[in-house]
């Protein structure tokens, strides 16, 4: 390795950047890029990356341009899974450089390719929160700490604090909301986020934990005026239709089958979720059906069609409201979708006359 350090020292001393023209700086960049690539390839070949992130990095970090060249050369090796970890100092400088250049998406892409076992987890989590690298933050919590709940709770808290009724959400808040929906759906499907799979021995526990967070009556350290089921309310307020689509996919999992033997007494349960949704969204029988309630009725009709009335129970009054909504010829919104759902789900005998009256009106 002393040969390599001697090579770096001689190469850099002969090619230090001066205040020259743009062309001269570009030439300098290309020369130093070649030196860095030689160093990385050599260190990987002899499995000695410690020196790459200590003595060799220190040589390049003596000037800002050389440091920038070094850090930018790391990216292709990381995304190709050749470099799976960085020293704390190099990682910090890497993130800061890319933040200055507006390339935080590239940082996040790199972080999810790293072996979290070889990273300073406290440092990485801190960097992720500082720069809003939520995908990487979830990845580190999941893979490095076996923790699938903290990122869910924290992102829900951020989204809840940003939500304002009847107001447009800023882009960042919208991104958080959709990341949450994808993350929840992945957890219920046993998929790793953003890639891979949840270990088989953890899948059932993760699903139960995520389910518990969603239907919790109150959050940790809740304020006295916190409404019940704050997490469900937040997701429904953010985008009721998309959240119900996520639940619809989750309901396909066998883990949501109702259990009568108590095997999953505290696990996912379709009926429990439906009861809570109805309590939150359909507060007054016979009240005007908002678009959000319409999404719920469409969702319920599909679930009845798939799982049957013996496995999913709703009151006669709610059923009648669903029938009215799905067969309302005066409402043109999502007409084709409502028509398809209406013809698919099972009709109770007591509602037949209601359908006939609506059809003849």
mmCIF file of N, CA and C in Angstrom, residues 77-193:
data_model
loop_
_atom_site.group_PDB
_atom_site.id
_atom_site.type_symbol
_atom_site.label_atom_id
_atom_site.label_comp_id
_atom_site.label_asym_id
_atom_site.label_seq_id
_atom_site.Cartn_x
_atom_site.Cartn_y
_atom_site.Cartn_z
ATOM 1 N N UNK A 77 -19.317 3.429 -8.012
ATOM 2 C CA UNK A 77 -18.886 2.210 -7.322
ATOM 3 C C UNK A 77 -19.911 1.793 -6.265
ATOM 4 N N UNK A 78 -20.559 2.783 -5.644
ATOM 5 C CA UNK A 78 -21.560 2.471 -4.616
ATOM 6 C C UNK A 78 -22.809 1.863 -5.255
ATOM 7 N N UNK A 79 -23.324 2.492 -6.306
ATOM 8 C CA UNK A 79 -24.562 1.985 -6.916
ATOM 9 C C UNK A 79 -24.327 0.659 -7.632
ATOM 10 N N UNK A 80 -23.066 0.352 -7.935
ATOM 11 C CA UNK A 80 -22.738 -0.955 -8.525
ATOM 12 C C UNK A 80 -22.449 -1.996 -7.448
ATOM 13 N N UNK A 81 -22.647 -1.607 -6.170
ATOM 14 C CA UNK A 81 -22.445 -2.501 -5.020
ATOM 15 C C UNK A 81 -21.004 -2.977 -4.884
ATOM 16 N N UNK A 82 -20.066 -2.167 -5.351
ATOM 17 C CA UNK A 82 -18.646 -2.485 -5.172
ATOM 18 C C UNK A 82 -18.105 -1.862 -3.894
ATOM 19 N N UNK A 83 -18.532 -0.656 -3.598
ATOM 20 C CA UNK A 83 -18.241 -0.018 -2.321
ATOM 21 C C UNK A 83 -19.519 -0.046 -1.491
ATOM 22 N N UNK A 84 -19.502 -0.776 -0.400
ATOM 23 C CA UNK A 84 -20.734 -0.948 0.389
ATOM 24 C C UNK A 84 -20.723 -0.161 1.692
ATOM 25 N N UNK A 85 -19.658 0.592 1.931
ATOM 26 C CA UNK A 85 -19.624 1.428 3.133
ATOM 27 C C UNK A 85 -18.618 2.550 2.931
ATOM 28 N N UNK A 86 -18.793 3.633 3.704
ATOM 29 C CA UNK A 86 -17.871 4.761 3.718
ATOM 30 C C UNK A 86 -17.542 5.083 5.166
ATOM 31 N N UNK A 87 -16.394 5.684 5.388
ATOM 32 C CA UNK A 87 -16.065 6.115 6.742
ATOM 33 C C UNK A 87 -16.987 7.271 7.122
ATOM 34 N N UNK A 88 -17.200 7.500 8.409
ATOM 35 C CA UNK A 88 -18.084 8.603 8.824
ATOM 36 C C UNK A 88 -17.699 9.955 8.232
ATOM 37 N N UNK A 89 -16.390 10.261 8.193
ATOM 38 C CA UNK A 89 -15.958 11.557 7.660
ATOM 39 C C UNK A 89 -16.246 11.658 6.177
ATOM 40 N N UNK A 90 -15.919 10.603 5.426
ATOM 41 C CA UNK A 90 -16.142 10.619 3.979
ATOM 42 C C UNK A 90 -17.639 10.683 3.679
ATOM 43 N N UNK A 91 -18.443 9.944 4.428
ATOM 44 C CA UNK A 91 -19.885 9.968 4.207
ATOM 45 C C UNK A 91 -20.446 11.369 4.456
ATOM 46 N N UNK A 92 -20.018 12.001 5.530
ATOM 47 C CA UNK A 92 -20.488 13.350 5.844
ATOM 48 C C UNK A 92 -20.123 14.322 4.721
ATOM 49 N N UNK A 93 -18.871 14.268 4.253
ATOM 50 C CA UNK A 93 -18.433 15.176 3.188
ATOM 51 C C UNK A 93 -19.140 14.859 1.873
ATOM 52 N N UNK A 94 -19.393 13.588 1.636
ATOM 53 C CA UNK A 94 -20.098 13.157 0.424
ATOM 54 C C UNK A 94 -21.504 13.752 0.387
ATOM 55 N N UNK A 95 -22.218 13.638 1.508
ATOM 56 C CA UNK A 95 -23.585 14.157 1.578
ATOM 57 C C UNK A 95 -23.589 15.679 1.434
ATOM 58 N N UNK A 96 -22.672 16.336 2.098
ATOM 59 C CA UNK A 96 -22.628 17.803 2.046
ATOM 60 C C UNK A 96 -22.324 18.307 0.633
ATOM 61 N N UNK A 97 -21.392 17.656 -0.058
ATOM 62 C CA UNK A 97 -21.075 18.059 -1.429
ATOM 63 C C UNK A 97 -22.286 17.907 -2.337
ATOM 64 N N UNK A 98 -22.962 16.769 -2.241
ATOM 65 C CA UNK A 98 -24.112 16.523 -3.108
ATOM 66 C C UNK A 98 -25.286 17.426 -2.737
ATOM 67 N N UNK A 99 -25.390 17.779 -1.465
ATOM 68 C CA UNK A 99 -26.431 18.720 -1.067
ATOM 69 C C UNK A 99 -26.178 20.093 -1.692
ATOM 70 N N UNK A 100 -24.930 20.523 -1.687
ATOM 71 C CA UNK A 100 -24.571 21.798 -2.307
ATOM 72 C C UNK A 100 -24.872 21.807 -3.799
ATOM 73 N N UNK A 101 -24.737 20.663 -4.432
ATOM 74 C CA UNK A 101 -24.951 20.552 -5.868
ATOM 75 C C UNK A 101 -26.388 20.187 -6.223
ATOM 76 N N UNK A 102 -27.258 20.105 -5.227
ATOM 77 C CA UNK A 102 -28.655 19.775 -5.486
ATOM 78 C C UNK A 102 -28.865 18.359 -5.976
ATOM 79 N N UNK A 103 -28.062 17.427 -5.475
ATOM 80 C CA UNK A 103 -28.119 16.043 -5.944
ATOM 81 C C UNK A 103 -28.418 15.073 -4.795
ATOM 82 N N UNK A 104 -29.327 15.464 -3.918
ATOM 83 C CA UNK A 104 -29.633 14.610 -2.772
ATOM 84 C C UNK A 104 -30.307 13.298 -3.183
ATOM 85 N N UNK A 105 -30.998 13.295 -4.309
ATOM 86 C CA UNK A 105 -31.593 12.036 -4.780
ATOM 87 C C UNK A 105 -30.507 11.000 -5.050
ATOM 88 N N UNK A 106 -29.361 11.458 -5.555
ATOM 89 C CA UNK A 106 -28.244 10.546 -5.798
ATOM 90 C C UNK A 106 -27.687 10.010 -4.484
ATOM 91 N N UNK A 107 -27.647 10.864 -3.451
ATOM 92 C CA UNK A 107 -27.196 10.419 -2.128
ATOM 93 C C UNK A 107 -28.113 9.315 -1.609
ATOM 94 N N UNK A 108 -29.410 9.531 -1.722
ATOM 95 C CA UNK A 108 -30.371 8.540 -1.245
ATOM 96 C C UNK A 108 -30.224 7.227 -2.000
ATOM 97 N N UNK A 109 -29.998 7.330 -3.296
ATOM 98 C CA UNK A 109 -29.799 6.133 -4.115
ATOM 99 C C UNK A 109 -28.566 5.373 -3.649
ATOM 100 N N UNK A 110 -27.525 6.097 -3.270
ATOM 101 C CA UNK A 110 -26.311 5.449 -2.787
ATOM 102 C C UNK A 110 -26.521 4.791 -1.426
ATOM 103 N N UNK A 111 -27.202 5.485 -0.538
ATOM 104 C CA UNK A 111 -27.379 4.969 0.823
ATOM 105 C C UNK A 111 -28.112 3.633 0.845
ATOM 106 N N UNK A 112 -29.081 3.467 -0.032
ATOM 107 C CA UNK A 112 -29.840 2.206 -0.017
ATOM 108 C C UNK A 112 -29.064 1.068 -0.678
ATOM 109 N N UNK A 113 -27.880 1.360 -1.191
ATOM 110 C CA UNK A 113 -26.998 0.311 -1.717
ATOM 111 C C UNK A 113 -25.917 -0.086 -0.715
ATOM 112 N N UNK A 114 -25.867 0.605 0.406
ATOM 113 C CA UNK A 114 -24.800 0.353 1.369
ATOM 114 C C UNK A 114 -25.184 -0.720 2.370
ATOM 115 N N UNK A 115 -24.176 -1.378 2.907
ATOM 116 C CA UNK A 115 -24.371 -2.370 3.953
ATOM 117 C C UNK A 115 -24.473 -1.625 5.275
ATOM 118 N N UNK A 116 -25.677 -1.557 5.820
ATOM 119 C CA UNK A 116 -25.886 -0.745 7.029
ATOM 120 C C UNK A 116 -25.102 -1.273 8.217
ATOM 121 N N UNK A 117 -24.706 -2.549 8.178
ATOM 122 C CA UNK A 117 -23.941 -3.115 9.284
ATOM 123 C C UNK A 117 -22.570 -2.459 9.413
ATOM 124 N N UNK A 118 -22.093 -1.865 8.325
ATOM 125 C CA UNK A 118 -20.774 -1.239 8.332
ATOM 126 C C UNK A 118 -20.841 0.281 8.438
ATOM 127 N N UNK A 119 -22.021 0.826 8.724
ATOM 128 C CA UNK A 119 -22.189 2.271 8.809
ATOM 129 C C UNK A 119 -22.415 2.716 10.255
ATOM 130 N N UNK A 120 -22.103 3.946 10.519
ATOM 131 C CA UNK A 120 -22.447 4.564 11.801
ATOM 132 C C UNK A 120 -23.927 4.935 11.723
ATOM 133 N N UNK A 121 -24.785 4.119 12.322
ATOM 134 C CA UNK A 121 -26.223 4.287 12.150
ATOM 135 C C UNK A 121 -26.721 5.613 12.699
ATOM 136 N N UNK A 122 -26.204 6.028 13.828
ATOM 137 C CA UNK A 122 -26.629 7.315 14.386
ATOM 138 C C UNK A 122 -26.317 8.453 13.424
ATOM 139 N N UNK A 123 -25.135 8.394 12.822
ATOM 140 C CA UNK A 123 -24.753 9.436 11.877
ATOM 141 C C UNK A 123 -25.648 9.424 10.650
ATOM 142 N N UNK A 124 -25.909 8.227 10.116
ATOM 143 C CA UNK A 124 -26.705 8.130 8.902
ATOM 144 C C UNK A 124 -28.136 8.591 9.153
ATOM 145 N N UNK A 125 -28.715 8.185 10.276
ATOM 146 C CA UNK A 125 -30.081 8.604 10.600
ATOM 147 C C UNK A 125 -30.147 10.117 10.752
ATOM 148 N N UNK A 126 -29.151 10.683 11.420
ATOM 149 C CA UNK A 126 -29.110 12.138 11.588
ATOM 150 C C UNK A 126 -29.031 12.851 10.242
ATOM 151 N N UNK A 127 -28.186 12.339 9.338
ATOM 152 C CA UNK A 127 -28.064 12.933 8.005
ATOM 153 C C UNK A 127 -29.383 12.821 7.237
ATOM 154 N N UNK A 128 -30.028 11.674 7.368
ATOM 155 C CA UNK A 128 -31.293 11.463 6.649
ATOM 156 C C UNK A 128 -32.363 12.452 7.108
ATOM 157 N N UNK A 129 -32.459 12.674 8.417
ATOM 158 C CA UNK A 129 -33.447 13.617 8.929
ATOM 159 C C UNK A 129 -33.083 15.048 8.539
ATOM 160 N N UNK A 130 -31.787 15.367 8.597
ATOM 161 C CA UNK A 130 -31.343 16.725 8.275
ATOM 162 C C UNK A 130 -31.685 17.099 6.841
ATOM 163 N N UNK A 131 -31.500 16.144 5.927
ATOM 164 C CA UNK A 131 -31.684 16.438 4.502
ATOM 165 C C UNK A 131 -32.948 15.807 3.917
ATOM 166 N N UNK A 132 -33.841 15.336 4.791
ATOM 167 C CA UNK A 132 -35.134 14.771 4.361
ATOM 168 C C UNK A 132 -34.963 13.603 3.393
ATOM 169 N N UNK A 133 -34.011 12.725 3.684
ATOM 170 C CA UNK A 133 -33.781 11.542 2.854
ATOM 171 C C UNK A 133 -34.614 10.388 3.430
ATOM 172 N N UNK A 134 -35.911 10.435 3.177
ATOM 173 C CA UNK A 134 -36.829 9.532 3.868
ATOM 174 C C UNK A 134 -36.714 8.078 3.401
ATOM 175 N N UNK A 135 -36.462 7.862 2.120
ATOM 176 C CA UNK A 135 -36.285 6.490 1.641
ATOM 177 C C UNK A 135 -35.091 5.836 2.334
ATOM 178 N N UNK A 136 -33.990 6.569 2.382
ATOM 179 C CA UNK A 136 -32.792 6.036 3.024
ATOM 180 C C UNK A 136 -33.017 5.858 4.522
ATOM 181 N N UNK A 137 -33.739 6.779 5.142
ATOM 182 C CA UNK A 137 -34.023 6.679 6.572
ATOM 183 C C UNK A 137 -34.808 5.407 6.882
ATOM 184 N N UNK A 138 -35.841 5.136 6.070
ATOM 185 C CA UNK A 138 -36.618 3.912 6.263
ATOM 186 C C UNK A 138 -35.727 2.683 6.096
ATOM 187 N N UNK A 139 -34.895 2.715 5.061
ATOM 188 C CA UNK A 139 -33.986 1.603 4.770
ATOM 189 C C UNK A 139 -33.068 1.322 5.956
ATOM 190 N N UNK A 140 -32.490 2.376 6.527
ATOM 191 C CA UNK A 140 -31.558 2.211 7.641
ATOM 192 C C UNK A 140 -32.277 1.669 8.875
ATOM 193 N N UNK A 141 -33.441 2.212 9.194
ATOM 194 C CA UNK A 141 -34.200 1.695 10.339
ATOM 195 C C UNK A 141 -34.573 0.224 10.139
ATOM 196 N N UNK A 142 -35.047 -0.096 8.948
ATOM 197 C CA UNK A 142 -35.481 -1.472 8.672
ATOM 198 C C UNK A 142 -34.325 -2.454 8.677
ATOM 199 N N UNK A 143 -33.296 -2.157 7.902
ATOM 200 C CA UNK A 143 -32.188 -3.104 7.718
ATOM 201 C C UNK A 143 -31.181 -3.059 8.864
ATOM 202 N N UNK A 144 -30.943 -1.872 9.399
ATOM 203 C CA UNK A 144 -29.913 -1.753 10.409
ATOM 204 C C UNK A 144 -30.394 -1.979 11.825
ATOM 205 N N UNK A 145 -31.669 -1.660 12.089
ATOM 206 C CA UNK A 145 -32.184 -1.745 13.459
ATOM 207 C C UNK A 145 -33.365 -2.699 13.598
ATOM 208 N N UNK A 146 -33.768 -3.311 12.502
ATOM 209 C CA UNK A 146 -34.947 -4.191 12.538
ATOM 210 C C UNK A 146 -36.163 -3.454 13.058
ATOM 211 N N UNK A 147 -36.234 -2.172 12.765
ATOM 212 C CA UNK A 147 -37.298 -1.310 13.282
ATOM 213 C C UNK A 147 -38.139 -0.813 12.104
ATOM 214 N N UNK A 148 -39.364 -1.299 12.029
ATOM 215 C CA UNK A 148 -40.256 -0.913 10.938
ATOM 216 C C UNK A 148 -41.296 0.118 11.396
ATOM 217 N N UNK A 149 -41.317 0.393 12.685
ATOM 218 C CA UNK A 149 -42.368 1.231 13.246
ATOM 219 C C UNK A 149 -41.941 2.679 13.423
ATOM 220 N N UNK A 150 -40.725 2.922 13.902
ATOM 221 C CA UNK A 150 -40.276 4.300 14.135
ATOM 222 C C UNK A 150 -40.391 5.168 12.889
ATOM 223 N N UNK A 151 -39.906 4.721 11.722
ATOM 224 C CA UNK A 151 -40.057 5.591 10.539
ATOM 225 C C UNK A 151 -41.514 5.825 10.171
ATOM 226 N N UNK A 152 -42.363 4.820 10.379
ATOM 227 C CA UNK A 152 -43.788 4.980 10.095
ATOM 228 C C UNK A 152 -44.400 6.032 11.014
ATOM 229 N N UNK A 153 -44.121 5.926 12.295
ATOM 230 C CA UNK A 153 -44.686 6.877 13.258
ATOM 231 C C UNK A 153 -44.157 8.293 13.021
ATOM 232 N N UNK A 154 -42.875 8.404 12.725
ATOM 233 C CA UNK A 154 -42.281 9.731 12.549
ATOM 234 C C UNK A 154 -42.791 10.413 11.278
ATOM 235 N N UNK A 155 -42.927 9.656 10.207
ATOM 236 C CA UNK A 155 -43.434 10.246 8.963
ATOM 237 C C UNK A 155 -44.918 10.597 9.093
ATOM 238 N N UNK A 156 -45.660 9.779 9.810
ATOM 239 C CA UNK A 156 -47.058 10.119 10.076
ATOM 240 C C UNK A 156 -47.150 11.403 10.895
ATOM 241 N N UNK A 157 -46.245 11.560 11.837
ATOM 242 C CA UNK A 157 -46.231 12.783 12.650
ATOM 243 C C UNK A 157 -45.947 14.003 11.775
ATOM 244 N N UNK A 158 -44.974 13.876 10.868
ATOM 245 C CA UNK A 158 -44.657 14.988 9.974
ATOM 246 C C UNK A 158 -45.841 15.327 9.083
ATOM 247 N N UNK A 159 -46.466 14.294 8.524
ATOM 248 C CA UNK A 159 -47.600 14.529 7.635
ATOM 249 C C UNK A 159 -48.775 15.135 8.404
ATOM 250 N N UNK A 160 -49.005 14.636 9.607
ATOM 251 C CA UNK A 160 -50.125 15.132 10.411
ATOM 252 C C UNK A 160 -49.930 16.611 10.756
ATOM 253 N N UNK A 161 -48.710 16.994 11.080
ATOM 254 C CA UNK A 161 -48.451 18.394 11.444
ATOM 255 C C UNK A 161 -48.563 19.317 10.235
ATOM 256 N N UNK A 162 -48.384 18.739 9.036
ATOM 257 C CA UNK A 162 -48.431 19.565 7.824
ATOM 258 C C UNK A 162 -49.824 19.649 7.212
ATOM 259 N N UNK A 163 -50.706 18.751 7.649
ATOM 260 C CA UNK A 163 -52.024 18.703 7.028
ATOM 261 C C UNK A 163 -52.911 19.841 7.505
ATOM 262 N N UNK A 164 -53.485 20.522 6.551
ATOM 263 C CA UNK A 164 -54.450 21.575 6.847
ATOM 264 C C UNK A 164 -55.696 21.305 6.012
ATOM 265 N N UNK A 165 -56.873 21.216 6.610
ATOM 266 C CA UNK A 165 -58.090 20.929 5.841
ATOM 267 C C UNK A 165 -58.317 21.947 4.731
ATOM 268 N N UNK A 166 -58.692 21.420 3.565
ATOM 269 C CA UNK A 166 -59.077 22.251 2.412
ATOM 270 C C UNK A 166 -57.942 23.138 1.898
ATOM 271 N N UNK A 167 -56.711 22.734 2.153
ATOM 272 C CA UNK A 167 -55.577 23.494 1.635
ATOM 273 C C UNK A 167 -54.678 22.575 0.814
ATOM 274 N N UNK A 168 -54.023 23.154 -0.197
ATOM 275 C CA UNK A 168 -53.111 22.387 -1.037
ATOM 276 C C UNK A 168 -51.856 22.054 -0.248
ATOM 277 N N UNK A 169 -51.399 20.818 -0.355
ATOM 278 C CA UNK A 169 -50.205 20.426 0.369
ATOM 279 C C UNK A 169 -48.961 20.842 -0.408
ATOM 280 N N UNK A 170 -47.927 21.343 0.284
ATOM 281 C CA UNK A 170 -46.657 21.587 -0.390
ATOM 282 C C UNK A 170 -46.110 20.292 -0.988
ATOM 283 N N UNK A 171 -45.227 20.418 -1.974
ATOM 284 C CA UNK A 171 -44.694 19.239 -2.670
ATOM 285 C C UNK A 171 -44.049 18.264 -1.704
ATOM 286 N N UNK A 172 -43.266 18.775 -0.742
ATOM 287 C CA UNK A 172 -42.580 17.894 0.194
ATOM 288 C C UNK A 172 -43.571 17.094 1.019
ATOM 289 N N UNK A 173 -44.646 17.730 1.475
ATOM 290 C CA UNK A 173 -45.651 17.022 2.264
ATOM 291 C C UNK A 173 -46.356 15.963 1.424
ATOM 292 N N UNK A 174 -46.612 16.295 0.161
ATOM 293 C CA UNK A 174 -47.226 15.320 -0.741
ATOM 294 C C UNK A 174 -46.315 14.123 -0.931
ATOM 295 N N UNK A 175 -45.009 14.373 -1.077
ATOM 296 C CA UNK A 175 -44.049 13.281 -1.221
ATOM 297 C C UNK A 175 -44.054 12.380 0.004
ATOM 298 N N UNK A 176 -44.103 12.989 1.187
ATOM 299 C CA UNK A 176 -44.143 12.199 2.422
ATOM 300 C C UNK A 176 -45.383 11.320 2.440
ATOM 301 N N UNK A 177 -46.527 11.890 2.065
ATOM 302 C CA UNK A 177 -47.768 11.131 2.067
ATOM 303 C C UNK A 177 -47.713 9.919 1.160
ATOM 304 N N UNK A 178 -47.215 10.103 -0.043
ATOM 305 C CA UNK A 178 -47.160 8.982 -0.980
ATOM 306 C C UNK A 178 -46.094 7.956 -0.585
ATOM 307 N N UNK A 179 -44.995 8.423 -0.005
ATOM 308 C CA UNK A 179 -43.998 7.473 0.500
ATOM 309 C C UNK A 179 -44.617 6.604 1.592
ATOM 310 N N UNK A 180 -45.421 7.232 2.461
ATOM 311 C CA UNK A 180 -46.086 6.470 3.522
ATOM 312 C C UNK A 180 -47.008 5.406 2.942
ATOM 313 N N UNK A 181 -47.790 5.779 1.935
ATOM 314 C CA UNK A 181 -48.722 4.818 1.344
ATOM 315 C C UNK A 181 -47.972 3.637 0.723
ATOM 316 N N UNK A 182 -46.880 3.925 0.034
ATOM 317 C CA UNK A 182 -46.088 2.849 -0.575
ATOM 318 C C UNK A 182 -45.452 1.989 0.512
ATOM 319 N N UNK A 183 -44.895 2.629 1.525
ATOM 320 C CA UNK A 183 -44.241 1.882 2.611
ATOM 321 C C UNK A 183 -45.239 0.964 3.319
ATOM 322 N N UNK A 184 -46.423 1.468 3.618
ATOM 323 C CA UNK A 184 -47.442 0.650 4.279
ATOM 324 C C UNK A 184 -47.830 -0.545 3.413
ATOM 325 N N UNK A 185 -48.025 -0.297 2.124
ATOM 326 C CA UNK A 185 -48.412 -1.399 1.232
ATOM 327 C C UNK A 185 -47.303 -2.434 1.138
ATOM 328 N N UNK A 186 -46.039 -1.987 1.117
ATOM 329 C CA UNK A 186 -44.911 -2.921 1.064
ATOM 330 C C UNK A 186 -44.852 -3.771 2.329
ATOM 331 N N UNK A 187 -45.068 -3.143 3.481
ATOM 332 C CA UNK A 187 -45.024 -3.896 4.740
ATOM 333 C C UNK A 187 -46.093 -4.972 4.770
ATOM 334 N N UNK A 188 -47.305 -4.635 4.340
ATOM 335 C CA UNK A 188 -48.384 -5.620 4.341
ATOM 336 C C UNK A 188 -48.128 -6.739 3.328
ATOM 337 N N UNK A 189 -47.392 -6.425 2.267
ATOM 338 C CA UNK A 189 -47.105 -7.431 1.245
ATOM 339 C C UNK A 189 -45.829 -8.209 1.536
ATOM 340 N N UNK A 190 -45.127 -7.855 2.617
ATOM 341 C CA UNK A 190 -43.898 -8.564 2.968
ATOM 342 C C UNK A 190 -42.703 -8.136 2.146
ATOM 343 N N UNK A 191 -42.798 -6.984 1.503
ATOM 344 C CA UNK A 191 -41.702 -6.493 0.664
ATOM 345 C C UNK A 191 -40.832 -5.513 1.434
ATOM 346 N N UNK A 192 -39.528 -5.533 1.125
ATOM 347 C CA UNK A 192 -38.619 -4.574 1.723
ATOM 348 C C UNK A 192 -38.736 -3.228 1.033
ATOM 349 N N UNK A 193 -38.443 -2.175 1.777
ATOM 350 C CA UNK A 193 -38.529 -0.830 1.209
ATOM 351 C C UNK A 193 -37.144 -0.201 1.191
#
